[in-house]
Each structure stands twice: as C-alpha cells, then as structure tokens.
C-alpha cells in the first residue's frame, strides 16, 4: 500500500497567523499518526497579490515551528498551462461559458430583483450568486463580444454540470483528527451558483488548481480549516467532471480572534512573525493551539 499523502497549501499573499499554524500542525500530526508524507504547496495563482517575500516568510515560519516538508515544493504559478488544460476540457464538454456581466451589471441585476421584495441568493461566503443573464447567448454573439474585447470570465454552468452526474455527489469527512471514523457528507455545489473557473488575467481559479494539484500530487487526505468546508462541494463536482481521484477530508476548527471572528492576514497581533518577535517560542505557540 502506498503511504497516505497530506498537504499544507498556503497562499503567499500575507503572513501566516495562528490559524495557518494550526492547519500546518494538524497536517503534520495526522500525517505522523498514519505514517503519511507531508507536502507544502504554494498557492500563488494570484500573481498580483502573492510575492516571493511572503513565500520566504511562510517557509521561515514553518521551519521555526519545526515542520519539515518534502522537497521540491510545488508552486502553482509555474503550472498555469496544466490548469488551462482542465479549462479546455470543461470548454470541450460545454460546461463553462464566457460570462460578460461586470461587477456593476451584477449589482444592478440584484438591486432590481431585490426591489421586488425578494432576496437574491448568496453563496456560503456571502457573495451573491451570478445572475447568468448571458448564459444562453448564441455562439455567434459570444464570439462577437470576445472579438470586440469585452472583458469576461469563464464560469461553470453548474446546473448543466450537475445534470451530467451519474450519482449523487458526496465526500468522506474524518470525524476527528484521530482518524478513527469517517462520515459521508452530501455535496451541494448548487449553493455556489455559476462560479468563476478562469479569468483572462489568471487563466485558472482556486477551485480548479486545487483539485488538479490534489490529484496530480496524489493527495489522499485534505486537511484544512472549516472555512473551506463548503468549498468541498464544488471541488467534488470539479473532480467528477475532470475525472480526478477524490481524497478524504478533514476540516479542523478555526482559530478565532478576540472579537470571536476568523483571523485574517491583516490582524498583525496573531501573526507568527509578530509572536516570534514578541519572544514566543515554537513550544508556547504550539501550546496556545493545543499541541
Ligand atoms: N490556498 C488556500 C488558502 O490559503 C488553501 C487551500 C486548501 O487548503 O484547499 O486559503
């Protein structure tokens, strides 16, 4: 039997905070428990916000915490051509469409709808679903707009995608970090509506690159925060559409700030660098997180 494979996949668009430390340590812990391998993946497809400095800081914080990863480390910005192949497959299967509505167009459509007293559906992150007014444009009109340089993003036709499935979608979730039992969770990609699959400036998206890489790297266990729990529904759909293997999942608790909200990269006091500077040791940081 091949060894289980885990990964910690930060985006170098800011400094690591306690929430990231919990994620990396949980991965390390669970991998050790089952004799698994541990990979680091740098998710830097957003080349405007990700920097080599943040990546270097992430690697130094992880080394300071005493977490070792296998080399070489995969950097997503070096593999755009591969993610584009996934997009091409979805295009060939007629599961994506060029969506031309700008943010302003979307806002206007929602305001018009909500003026009638009905609320517009939102995704699990609170963003309004794409109205999809341009989903049924003719091939000719699409071509005309694209040739005219109209900005657009490739969006998944989620209803169409779901209609192609043979069986209901679900995923296997570990019920705790001791990996004794799993439970089968029904996936509900519909709650995300027609998500962006690729943009002109970034020819992929988080969801596409994450499923492509998880499969390519043979990830057997995806261990990450509960903030990505609902994203799993969509990622399971993409795995199915692209014919990719499905890992099992564990979504761990989130570290909350003093205000009871999820930590963000802009909250400097819980940043690992700030804690290091304040004289905390890896042992005290781990103790803060229950390790
Ligand atoms: N890159 C994502 C983040 O930093 C995590 C991706 C994942 O674990 O699936 O939020």
PDB file of C-alpha atoms and ligand atoms in Angstrom:
ATOM      1  CA  UNK A   1       0.000   0.000   0.000  1.00  0.00           C
ATOM      2  CA  UNK A   2       1.273   3.479  -0.770  1.00  0.00           C
ATOM      3  CA  UNK A   3       1.686   5.914   2.101  1.00  0.00           C
ATOM      4  CA  UNK A   4      -1.063   8.499   2.701  1.00  0.00           C
ATOM      5  CA  UNK A   5      -0.196  11.979   1.393  1.00  0.00           C
ATOM      6  CA  UNK A   6      -1.102  15.214   3.184  1.00  0.00           C
ATOM      7  CA  UNK A   7      -0.511  18.799   2.127  1.00  0.00           C
ATOM      8  CA  UNK A   8      -0.444  22.270   3.608  1.00  0.00           C
ATOM      9  CA  UNK A   9      -1.322  24.768   0.878  1.00  0.00           C
ATOM     10  CA  UNK A  10      -0.922  28.413   1.906  1.00  0.00           C
ATOM     11  CA  UNK A  11      -1.269  31.413  -0.393  1.00  0.00           C
ATOM     12  CA  UNK A  12       1.698  33.782  -0.093  1.00  0.00           C
ATOM     13  CA  UNK A  13      -0.426  36.921  -0.103  1.00  0.00           C
ATOM     14  CA  UNK A  14       0.252  37.771   3.532  1.00  0.00           C
ATOM     15  CA  UNK A  15       1.916  36.493   6.658  1.00  0.00           C
ATOM     16  CA  UNK A  16       0.978  33.282   8.411  1.00  0.00           C
ATOM     17  CA  UNK A  17      -1.122  33.623  11.558  1.00  0.00           C
ATOM     18  CA  UNK A  18      -2.154  31.197  14.293  1.00  0.00           C
ATOM     19  CA  UNK A  19      -4.878  29.739  12.073  1.00  0.00           C
ATOM     20  CA  UNK A  20      -2.296  28.696   9.482  1.00  0.00           C
ATOM     21  CA  UNK A  21      -0.070  27.302  12.231  1.00  0.00           C
ATOM     22  CA  UNK A  22      -2.985  25.164  13.453  1.00  0.00           C
ATOM     23  CA  UNK A  23      -3.552  23.892   9.916  1.00  0.00           C
ATOM     24  CA  UNK A  24       0.106  23.063   9.292  1.00  0.00           C
ATOM     25  CA  UNK A  25       0.479  21.399  12.711  1.00  0.00           C
ATOM     26  CA  UNK A  26      -2.733  19.387  12.280  1.00  0.00           C
ATOM     27  CA  UNK A  27      -1.462  18.138   8.925  1.00  0.00           C
ATOM     28  CA  UNK A  28       1.886  17.236  10.473  1.00  0.00           C
ATOM     29  CA  UNK A  29       0.198  15.461  13.355  1.00  0.00           C
ATOM     30  CA  UNK A  30      -2.264  13.478  11.262  1.00  0.00           C
ATOM     31  CA  UNK A  31       0.419  12.517   8.730  1.00  0.00           C
ATOM     32  CA  UNK A  32       2.644  11.259  11.554  1.00  0.00           C
ATOM     33  CA  UNK A  33      -0.239   9.262  13.021  1.00  0.00           C
ATOM     34  CA  UNK A  34      -0.670   7.211   9.851  1.00  0.00           C
ATOM     35  CA  UNK A  35       2.921   7.215   8.582  1.00  0.00           C
ATOM     36  CA  UNK A  36       1.983   9.627   5.814  1.00  0.00           C
ATOM     37  CA  UNK A  37       4.002  12.068   3.717  1.00  0.00           C
ATOM     38  CA  UNK A  38       3.630  15.828   4.116  1.00  0.00           C
ATOM     39  CA  UNK A  39       3.844  18.225   1.179  1.00  0.00           C
ATOM     40  CA  UNK A  40       3.891  22.012   1.026  1.00  0.00           C
ATOM     41  CA  UNK A  41       2.131  23.630  -1.921  1.00  0.00           C
ATOM     42  CA  UNK A  42       2.421  27.332  -2.599  1.00  0.00           C
ATOM     43  CA  UNK A  43      -0.922  28.529  -3.986  1.00  0.00           C
ATOM     44  CA  UNK A  44       0.212  31.667  -5.765  1.00  0.00           C
ATOM     45  CA  UNK A  45      -2.020  31.827  -8.838  1.00  0.00           C
ATOM     46  CA  UNK A  46      -2.966  35.393  -7.899  1.00  0.00           C
ATOM     47  CA  UNK A  47       0.336  36.768  -9.112  1.00  0.00           C
ATOM     48  CA  UNK A  48      -0.674  40.351  -8.316  1.00  0.00           C
ATOM     49  CA  UNK A  49      -1.102  39.673  -4.575  1.00  0.00           C
ATOM     50  CA  UNK A  50       1.376  36.853  -3.974  1.00  0.00           C
ATOM     51  CA  UNK A  51       5.044  37.718  -3.529  1.00  0.00           C
ATOM     52  CA  UNK A  52       8.345  35.814  -3.178  1.00  0.00           C
ATOM     53  CA  UNK A  53       8.884  37.714   0.107  1.00  0.00           C
ATOM     54  CA  UNK A  54       5.677  36.321   1.620  1.00  0.00           C
ATOM     55  CA  UNK A  55       6.626  32.855   0.369  1.00  0.00           C
ATOM     56  CA  UNK A  56      10.065  33.137   2.006  1.00  0.00           C
ATOM     57  CA  UNK A  57       8.420  34.327   5.245  1.00  0.00           C
ATOM     58  CA  UNK A  58       5.993  31.365   5.185  1.00  0.00           C
ATOM     59  CA  UNK A  59       8.839  28.898   4.762  1.00  0.00           C
ATOM     60  CA  UNK A  60      10.808  30.509   7.556  1.00  0.00           C
ATOM     61  CA  UNK A  61       7.787  30.476   9.927  1.00  0.00           C
ATOM     62  CA  UNK A  62       7.120  26.801   9.156  1.00  0.00           C
ATOM     63  CA  UNK A  63      10.770  25.875   9.720  1.00  0.00           C
ATOM     64  CA  UNK A  64      10.675  27.822  13.004  1.00  0.00           C
ATOM     65  CA  UNK A  65       7.615  25.797  14.067  1.00  0.00           C
ATOM     66  CA  UNK A  66       9.617  22.664  13.312  1.00  0.00           C
ATOM     67  CA  UNK A  67       7.529  21.422  10.404  1.00  0.00           C
ATOM     68  CA  UNK A  68       9.500  19.772   7.624  1.00  0.00           C
ATOM     69  CA  UNK A  69       8.070  19.280   4.148  1.00  0.00           C
ATOM     70  CA  UNK A  70       9.276  17.174   1.266  1.00  0.00           C
ATOM     71  CA  UNK A  71      11.205  18.933  -1.483  1.00  0.00           C
ATOM     72  CA  UNK A  72      10.648  20.105  -4.164  1.00  0.00           C
ATOM     73  CA  UNK A  73       7.776  22.334  -3.109  1.00  0.00           C
ATOM     74  CA  UNK A  74       5.125  22.807  -5.781  1.00  0.00           C
ATOM     75  CA  UNK A  75       4.472  26.406  -6.776  1.00  0.00           C
ATOM     76  CA  UNK A  76       1.178  26.815  -8.666  1.00  0.00           C
ATOM     77  CA  UNK A  77       2.276  29.871 -10.657  1.00  0.00           C
ATOM     78  CA  UNK A  78       4.688  27.561 -12.533  1.00  0.00           C
ATOM     79  CA  UNK A  79       1.867  25.340 -13.813  1.00  0.00           C
ATOM     80  CA  UNK A  80      -0.709  27.590 -15.485  1.00  0.00           C
ATOM     81  CA  UNK A  81      -0.507  25.537 -18.709  1.00  0.00           C
ATOM     82  CA  UNK A  82      -1.671  22.472 -16.813  1.00  0.00           C
ATOM     83  CA  UNK A  83      -4.663  24.230 -15.243  1.00  0.00           C
ATOM     84  CA  UNK A  84      -5.573  25.576 -18.685  1.00  0.00           C
ATOM     85  CA  UNK A  85      -5.875  22.001 -19.911  1.00  0.00           C
ATOM     86  CA  UNK A  86      -8.581  21.456 -17.299  1.00  0.00           C
ATOM     87  CA  UNK A  87     -10.352  24.590 -18.541  1.00  0.00           C
ATOM     88  CA  UNK A  88     -10.081  23.326 -22.130  1.00  0.00           C
ATOM     89  CA  UNK A  89     -11.656  20.031 -21.097  1.00  0.00           C
ATOM     90  CA  UNK A  90     -14.587  21.845 -19.453  1.00  0.00           C
ATOM     91  CA  UNK A  91     -14.962  24.017 -22.568  1.00  0.00           C
ATOM     92  CA  UNK A  92     -14.952  20.979 -24.843  1.00  0.00           C
ATOM     93  CA  UNK A  93     -17.624  19.404 -22.627  1.00  0.00           C
ATOM     94  CA  UNK A  94     -19.670  22.639 -22.853  1.00  0.00           C
ATOM     95  CA  UNK A  95     -19.692  23.021 -19.098  1.00  0.00           C
ATOM     96  CA  UNK A  96     -18.344  26.575 -18.953  1.00  0.00           C
ATOM     97  CA  UNK A  97     -19.493  29.753 -20.615  1.00  0.00           C
ATOM     98  CA  UNK A  98     -17.993  33.219 -21.086  1.00  0.00           C
ATOM     99  CA  UNK A  99     -19.701  35.459 -18.526  1.00  0.00           C
ATOM    100  CA  UNK A 100     -19.659  39.109 -19.533  1.00  0.00           C
ATOM    101  CA  UNK A 101     -21.543  40.759 -16.679  1.00  0.00           C
ATOM    102  CA  UNK A 102     -19.302  43.205 -14.816  1.00  0.00           C
ATOM    103  CA  UNK A 103     -19.499  43.694 -11.059  1.00  0.00           C
ATOM    104  CA  UNK A 104     -21.670  46.725 -11.719  1.00  0.00           C
ATOM    105  CA  UNK A 105     -24.003  44.719 -14.001  1.00  0.00           C
ATOM    106  CA  UNK A 106     -24.326  42.033 -11.322  1.00  0.00           C
ATOM    107  CA  UNK A 107     -25.060  44.594  -8.618  1.00  0.00           C
ATOM    108  CA  UNK A 108     -27.689  46.292 -10.794  1.00  0.00           C
ATOM    109  CA  UNK A 109     -29.402  42.974 -11.585  1.00  0.00           C
ATOM    110  CA  UNK A 110     -29.565  42.110  -7.890  1.00  0.00           C
ATOM    111  CA  UNK A 111     -30.834  45.535  -6.846  1.00  0.00           C
ATOM    112  CA  UNK A 112     -33.557  45.307  -9.496  1.00  0.00           C
ATOM    113  CA  UNK A 113     -34.522  41.865  -8.252  1.00  0.00           C
ATOM    114  CA  UNK A 114     -34.473  42.805  -4.567  1.00  0.00           C
ATOM    115  CA  UNK A 115     -36.573  45.904  -5.250  1.00  0.00           C
ATOM    116  CA  UNK A 116     -39.440  43.458  -5.741  1.00  0.00           C
ATOM    117  CA  UNK A 117     -39.034  42.376  -2.115  1.00  0.00           C
ATOM    118  CA  UNK A 118     -37.370  39.030  -2.806  1.00  0.00           C
ATOM    119  CA  UNK A 119     -33.834  38.484  -1.623  1.00  0.00           C
ATOM    120  CA  UNK A 120     -31.137  37.339  -4.038  1.00  0.00           C
ATOM    121  CA  UNK A 121     -29.404  34.012  -3.205  1.00  0.00           C
ATOM    122  CA  UNK A 122     -25.894  34.212  -1.742  1.00  0.00           C
ATOM    123  CA  UNK A 123     -23.120  31.635  -1.687  1.00  0.00           C
ATOM    124  CA  UNK A 124     -21.708  30.228   1.592  1.00  0.00           C
ATOM    125  CA  UNK A 125     -19.178  33.077   1.682  1.00  0.00           C
ATOM    126  CA  UNK A 126     -21.975  35.624   1.413  1.00  0.00           C
ATOM    127  CA  UNK A 127     -21.345  36.672  -2.183  1.00  0.00           C
ATOM    128  CA  UNK A 128     -24.379  36.970  -4.455  1.00  0.00           C
ATOM    129  CA  UNK A 129     -24.758  34.169  -6.991  1.00  0.00           C
ATOM    130  CA  UNK A 130     -24.042  35.074 -10.601  1.00  0.00           C
ATOM    131  CA  UNK A 131     -27.280  36.093 -12.339  1.00  0.00           C
ATOM    132  CA  UNK A 132     -26.214  34.271 -15.516  1.00  0.00           C
ATOM    133  CA  UNK A 133     -28.159  36.537 -17.848  1.00  0.00           C
ATOM    134  CA  UNK A 134     -25.610  35.777 -20.575  1.00  0.00           C
ATOM    135  CA  UNK A 135     -25.602  32.025 -20.150  1.00  0.00           C
ATOM    136  CA  UNK A 136     -27.758  31.420 -23.186  1.00  0.00           C
ATOM    137  CA  UNK A 137     -26.071  33.748 -25.668  1.00  0.00           C
ATOM    138  CA  UNK A 138     -25.561  32.248 -29.110  1.00  0.00           C
ATOM    139  CA  UNK A 139     -22.111  31.033 -30.052  1.00  0.00           C
ATOM    140  CA  UNK A 140     -22.011  33.839 -32.591  1.00  0.00           C
ATOM    141  CA  UNK A 141     -22.814  36.579 -30.062  1.00  0.00           C
ATOM    142  CA  UNK A 142     -20.188  35.190 -27.680  1.00  0.00           C
ATOM    143  CA  UNK A 143     -17.596  35.272 -30.445  1.00  0.00           C
ATOM    144  CA  UNK A 144     -18.594  38.810 -31.381  1.00  0.00           C
ATOM    145  CA  UNK A 145     -18.187  40.067 -27.817  1.00  0.00           C
ATOM    146  CA  UNK A 146     -14.908  38.250 -27.264  1.00  0.00           C
ATOM    147  CA  UNK A 147     -13.518  39.561 -30.578  1.00  0.00           C
ATOM    148  CA  UNK A 148     -14.641  43.067 -29.598  1.00  0.00           C
ATOM    149  CA  UNK A 149     -12.504  42.770 -26.477  1.00  0.00           C
ATOM    150  CA  UNK A 150     -15.405  42.691 -23.982  1.00  0.00           C
ATOM    151  CA  UNK A 151     -13.981  41.529 -20.625  1.00  0.00           C
ATOM    152  CA  UNK A 152     -15.297  38.175 -19.437  1.00  0.00           C
ATOM    153  CA  UNK A 153     -14.604  35.272 -17.098  1.00  0.00           C
ATOM    154  CA  UNK A 154     -15.229  31.572 -17.736  1.00  0.00           C
ATOM    155  CA  UNK A 155     -17.969  30.385 -15.396  1.00  0.00           C
ATOM    156  CA  UNK A 156     -19.163  26.886 -14.654  1.00  0.00           C
ATOM    157  CA  UNK A 157     -22.669  26.080 -15.843  1.00  0.00           C
ATOM    158  CA  UNK A 158     -23.412  24.370 -12.549  1.00  0.00           C
ATOM    159  CA  UNK A 159     -26.912  23.145 -13.423  1.00  0.00           C
ATOM    160  CA  UNK A 160     -25.588  21.610 -16.642  1.00  0.00           C
ATOM    161  CA  UNK A 161     -22.640  20.070 -14.793  1.00  0.00           C
ATOM    162  CA  UNK A 162     -24.944  18.503 -12.210  1.00  0.00           C
ATOM    163  CA  UNK A 163     -27.186  17.088 -14.929  1.00  0.00           C
ATOM    164  CA  UNK A 164     -24.196  15.074 -16.243  1.00  0.00           C
ATOM    165  CA  UNK A 165     -23.572  13.245 -12.983  1.00  0.00           C
ATOM    166  CA  UNK A 166     -24.466   9.569 -12.727  1.00  0.00           C
ATOM    167  CA  UNK A 167     -24.844   9.524  -8.955  1.00  0.00           C
ATOM    168  CA  UNK A 168     -25.332  11.996  -6.112  1.00  0.00           C
ATOM    169  CA  UNK A 169     -22.118  13.706  -5.006  1.00  0.00           C
ATOM    170  CA  UNK A 170     -20.664  13.296  -1.553  1.00  0.00           C
ATOM    171  CA  UNK A 171     -17.354  13.261   0.258  1.00  0.00           C
ATOM    172  CA  UNK A 172     -15.740  11.351   3.073  1.00  0.00           C
ATOM    173  CA  UNK A 173     -15.027  13.518   6.124  1.00  0.00           C
ATOM    174  CA  UNK A 174     -12.976  12.306   9.114  1.00  0.00           C
ATOM    175  CA  UNK A 175     -14.907  12.937  12.291  1.00  0.00           C
ATOM    176  CA  UNK A 176     -11.778  13.914  14.256  1.00  0.00           C
ATOM    177  CA  UNK A 177      -8.011  14.178  13.942  1.00  0.00           C
ATOM    178  CA  UNK A 178      -7.523  10.705  15.377  1.00  0.00           C
ATOM    179  CA  UNK A 179      -8.885   9.335  12.081  1.00  0.00           C
ATOM    180  CA  UNK A 180     -10.934   6.557  13.613  1.00  0.00           C
ATOM    181  CA  UNK A 181     -14.149   7.109  11.692  1.00  0.00           C
ATOM    182  CA  UNK A 182     -15.465   8.953   8.668  1.00  0.00           C
ATOM    183  CA  UNK A 183     -18.875  10.192   7.746  1.00  0.00           C
ATOM    184  CA  UNK A 184     -20.264  10.675   4.250  1.00  0.00           C
ATOM    185  CA  UNK A 185     -21.301  14.278   3.591  1.00  0.00           C
ATOM    186  CA  UNK A 186     -23.712  15.143   0.780  1.00  0.00           C
ATOM    187  CA  UNK A 187     -22.183  17.756  -1.528  1.00  0.00           C
ATOM    188  CA  UNK A 188     -24.326  20.650  -2.661  1.00  0.00           C
ATOM    189  CA  UNK A 189     -22.461  22.576  -5.377  1.00  0.00           C
ATOM    190  CA  UNK A 190     -25.652  24.405  -6.333  1.00  0.00           C
ATOM    191  CA  UNK A 191     -25.146  26.736  -3.383  1.00  0.00           C
ATOM    192  CA  UNK A 192     -22.182  28.302  -5.229  1.00  0.00           C
ATOM    193  CA  UNK A 193     -24.087  29.029  -8.422  1.00  0.00           C
ATOM    194  CA  UNK A 194     -22.045  29.531 -11.602  1.00  0.00           C
ATOM    195  CA  UNK A 195     -18.583  30.089 -10.125  1.00  0.00           C
ATOM    196  CA  UNK A 196     -15.619  31.594 -11.924  1.00  0.00           C
ATOM    197  CA  UNK A 197     -13.421  28.851 -13.334  1.00  0.00           C
ATOM    198  CA  UNK A 198     -10.851  31.076 -15.056  1.00  0.00           C
ATOM    199  CA  UNK A 199     -10.217  34.738 -15.837  1.00  0.00           C
ATOM    200  CA  UNK A 200      -8.374  36.442 -18.624  1.00  0.00           C
ATOM    201  CA  UNK A 201      -5.573  37.692 -16.382  1.00  0.00           C
ATOM    202  CA  UNK A 202      -5.444  34.473 -14.337  1.00  0.00           C
ATOM    203  CA  UNK A 203      -6.251  31.512 -16.595  1.00  0.00           C
ATOM    204  CA  UNK A 204      -7.448  29.399 -13.667  1.00  0.00           C
ATOM    205  CA  UNK A 205      -9.105  29.729 -10.268  1.00  0.00           C
ATOM    206  CA  UNK A 206      -8.506  28.454  -6.747  1.00  0.00           C
ATOM    207  CA  UNK A 207     -11.020  25.619  -7.174  1.00  0.00           C
ATOM    208  CA  UNK A 208      -9.589  24.344 -10.469  1.00  0.00           C
ATOM    209  CA  UNK A 209      -5.926  24.486  -9.484  1.00  0.00           C
ATOM    210  CA  UNK A 210      -6.594  22.920  -6.091  1.00  0.00           C
ATOM    211  CA  UNK A 211      -8.378  19.850  -7.499  1.00  0.00           C
ATOM    212  CA  UNK A 212      -5.878  19.425 -10.335  1.00  0.00           C
ATOM    213  CA  UNK A 213      -2.933  19.564  -7.925  1.00  0.00           C
ATOM    214  CA  UNK A 214      -4.508  17.418  -5.223  1.00  0.00           C
ATOM    215  CA  UNK A 215      -4.972  14.711  -7.854  1.00  0.00           C
ATOM    216  CA  UNK A 216      -1.590  15.187  -9.510  1.00  0.00           C
ATOM    217  CA  UNK A 217       0.256  15.069  -6.198  1.00  0.00           C
ATOM    218  CA  UNK A 218      -1.701  12.017  -5.098  1.00  0.00           C
ATOM    219  CA  UNK A 219      -3.106  13.777  -2.024  1.00  0.00           C
ATOM    220  CA  UNK A 220      -5.089  11.195  -0.074  1.00  0.00           C
ATOM    221  CA  UNK A 221      -6.034  13.440   2.885  1.00  0.00           C
ATOM    222  CA  UNK A 222      -7.037  17.090   2.529  1.00  0.00           C
ATOM    223  CA  UNK A 223      -6.745  18.669   5.980  1.00  0.00           C
ATOM    224  CA  UNK A 224      -7.719  22.338   6.169  1.00  0.00           C
ATOM    225  CA  UNK A 225      -9.863  24.790   8.127  1.00  0.00           C
ATOM    226  CA  UNK A 226     -13.651  24.753   8.391  1.00  0.00           C
ATOM    227  CA  UNK A 227     -13.712  27.954   6.346  1.00  0.00           C
ATOM    228  CA  UNK A 228     -13.228  25.696   3.304  1.00  0.00           C
ATOM    229  CA  UNK A 229     -15.824  23.113   4.310  1.00  0.00           C
ATOM    230  CA  UNK A 230     -18.467  24.316   1.846  1.00  0.00           C
ATOM    231  CA  UNK A 231     -15.903  24.731  -0.927  1.00  0.00           C
ATOM    232  CA  UNK A 232     -15.546  20.949  -0.831  1.00  0.00           C
ATOM    233  CA  UNK A 233     -18.958  20.591  -2.528  1.00  0.00           C
ATOM    234  CA  UNK A 234     -17.719  22.472  -5.536  1.00  0.00           C
ATOM    235  CA  UNK A 235     -14.351  20.772  -5.560  1.00  0.00           C
ATOM    236  CA  UNK A 236     -16.042  17.362  -5.544  1.00  0.00           C
ATOM    237  CA  UNK A 237     -18.065  18.427  -8.570  1.00  0.00           C
ATOM    238  CA  UNK A 238     -14.929  19.531 -10.431  1.00  0.00           C
ATOM    239  CA  UNK A 239     -13.161  16.280  -9.542  1.00  0.00           C
ATOM    240  CA  UNK A 240     -16.063  14.363 -11.003  1.00  0.00           C
ATOM    241  CA  UNK A 241     -16.221  16.461 -14.184  1.00  0.00           C
ATOM    242  CA  UNK A 242     -12.463  16.236 -14.736  1.00  0.00           C
ATOM    243  CA  UNK A 243     -12.214  12.545 -13.884  1.00  0.00           C
ATOM    244  CA  UNK A 244      -9.924  13.138 -10.894  1.00  0.00           C
ATOM    245  CA  UNK A 245      -9.471  10.926  -7.850  1.00  0.00           C
ATOM    246  CA  UNK A 246     -11.152  12.070  -4.648  1.00  0.00           C
ATOM    247  CA  UNK A 247      -9.256  12.398  -1.378  1.00  0.00           C
ATOM    248  CA  UNK A 248     -10.839  12.165   2.052  1.00  0.00           C
ATOM    249  CA  UNK A 249     -11.213  15.402   4.020  1.00  0.00           C
ATOM    250  CA  UNK A 250     -10.828  16.772   7.494  1.00  0.00           C
ATOM    251  CA  UNK A 251     -11.921  20.345   8.194  1.00  0.00           C
ATOM    252  CA  UNK A 252     -10.449  21.440  11.504  1.00  0.00           C
ATOM    253  CA  UNK A 253     -11.698  24.110  13.904  1.00  0.00           C
ATOM    254  CA  UNK A 254     -10.815  27.725  13.192  1.00  0.00           C
ATOM    255  CA  UNK A 255      -8.736  29.896  15.482  1.00  0.00           C
ATOM    256  CA  UNK A 256     -10.854  32.889  16.353  1.00  0.00           C
ATOM    257  CA  UNK A 257      -9.627  36.341  17.253  1.00  0.00           C
ATOM    258  CA  UNK A 258     -10.557  38.152  20.492  1.00  0.00           C
ATOM    259  CA  UNK A 259     -13.632  39.503  18.677  1.00  0.00           C
ATOM    260  CA  UNK A 260     -14.790  35.944  18.014  1.00  0.00           C
ATOM    261  CA  UNK A 261     -14.175  36.285  14.293  1.00  0.00           C
ATOM    262  CA  UNK A 262     -11.965  34.313  11.963  1.00  0.00           C
ATOM    263  CA  UNK A 263      -8.346  35.527  11.887  1.00  0.00           C
ATOM    264  CA  UNK A 264      -7.257  37.438   8.830  1.00  0.00           C
ATOM    265  CA  UNK A 265      -3.885  38.188   7.381  1.00  0.00           C
ATOM    266  CA  UNK A 266      -4.271  41.834   8.309  1.00  0.00           C
ATOM    267  CA  UNK A 267      -4.597  41.106  12.057  1.00  0.00           C
ATOM    268  CA  UNK A 268      -0.962  41.533  12.915  1.00  0.00           C
ATOM    269  CA  UNK A 269      -1.072  40.548  16.591  1.00  0.00           C
ATOM    270  CA  UNK A 270      -1.805  36.902  15.814  1.00  0.00           C
ATOM    271  CA  UNK A 271       0.791  36.756  13.040  1.00  0.00           C
ATOM    272  CA  UNK A 272       3.538  34.202  13.624  1.00  0.00           C
ATOM    273  CA  UNK A 273       6.218  36.782  12.849  1.00  0.00           C
ATOM    274  CA  UNK A 274       4.805  39.153  15.481  1.00  0.00           C
ATOM    275  CA  UNK A 275       4.590  36.346  18.038  1.00  0.00           C
ATOM    276  CA  UNK A 276       8.196  35.394  17.293  1.00  0.00           C
ATOM    277  CA  UNK A 277       9.298  38.976  17.716  1.00  0.00           C
ATOM    278  CA  UNK A 278       7.402  39.225  20.974  1.00  0.00           C
ATOM    279  CA  UNK A 279       9.595  36.415  22.263  1.00  0.00           C
ATOM    280  CA  UNK A 280       7.193  33.463  21.967  1.00  0.00           C
ATOM    281  CA  UNK A 281       8.862  30.103  21.298  1.00  0.00           C
ATOM    282  CA  UNK A 282       7.615  27.347  18.978  1.00  0.00           C
ATOM    283  CA  UNK A 283       6.646  25.431  22.121  1.00  0.00           C
ATOM    284  CA  UNK A 284       4.481  28.259  23.501  1.00  0.00           C
ATOM    285  CA  UNK A 285       2.813  28.800  20.116  1.00  0.00           C
ATOM    286  CA  UNK A 286       2.062  25.080  19.872  1.00  0.00           C
ATOM    287  CA  UNK A 287       0.724  25.076  23.428  1.00  0.00           C
ATOM    288  CA  UNK A 288      -1.565  28.012  22.551  1.00  0.00           C
ATOM    289  CA  UNK A 289      -3.010  25.805  19.817  1.00  0.00           C
ATOM    290  CA  UNK A 290      -3.345  22.724  21.992  1.00  0.00           C
ATOM    291  CA  UNK A 291      -0.315  20.790  20.710  1.00  0.00           C
TER     292      UNK A 291
HETATM  293  N1  LIG B   1      -4.646  28.216  -0.503  1.00  0.00           N
HETATM  294  C1  LIG B   1      -5.807  28.150   0.337  1.00  0.00           C
HETATM  295  C2  LIG B   1      -5.720  29.179   1.444  1.00  0.00           C
HETATM  296  O1  LIG B   1      -4.636  29.637   1.770  1.00  0.00           O
HETATM  297  C3  LIG B   1      -5.993  26.803   0.981  1.00  0.00           C
HETATM  298  C4  LIG B   1      -6.350  25.762   0.021  1.00  0.00           C
HETATM  299  C5  LIG B   1      -6.762  24.423   0.582  1.00  0.00           C
HETATM  300  O2  LIG B   1      -6.253  24.013   1.640  1.00  0.00           O
HETATM  301  O3  LIG B   1      -7.537  23.759  -0.068  1.00  0.00           O
HETATM  302  O4  LIG B   1      -6.739  29.525   1.996  1.00  0.00           O
END
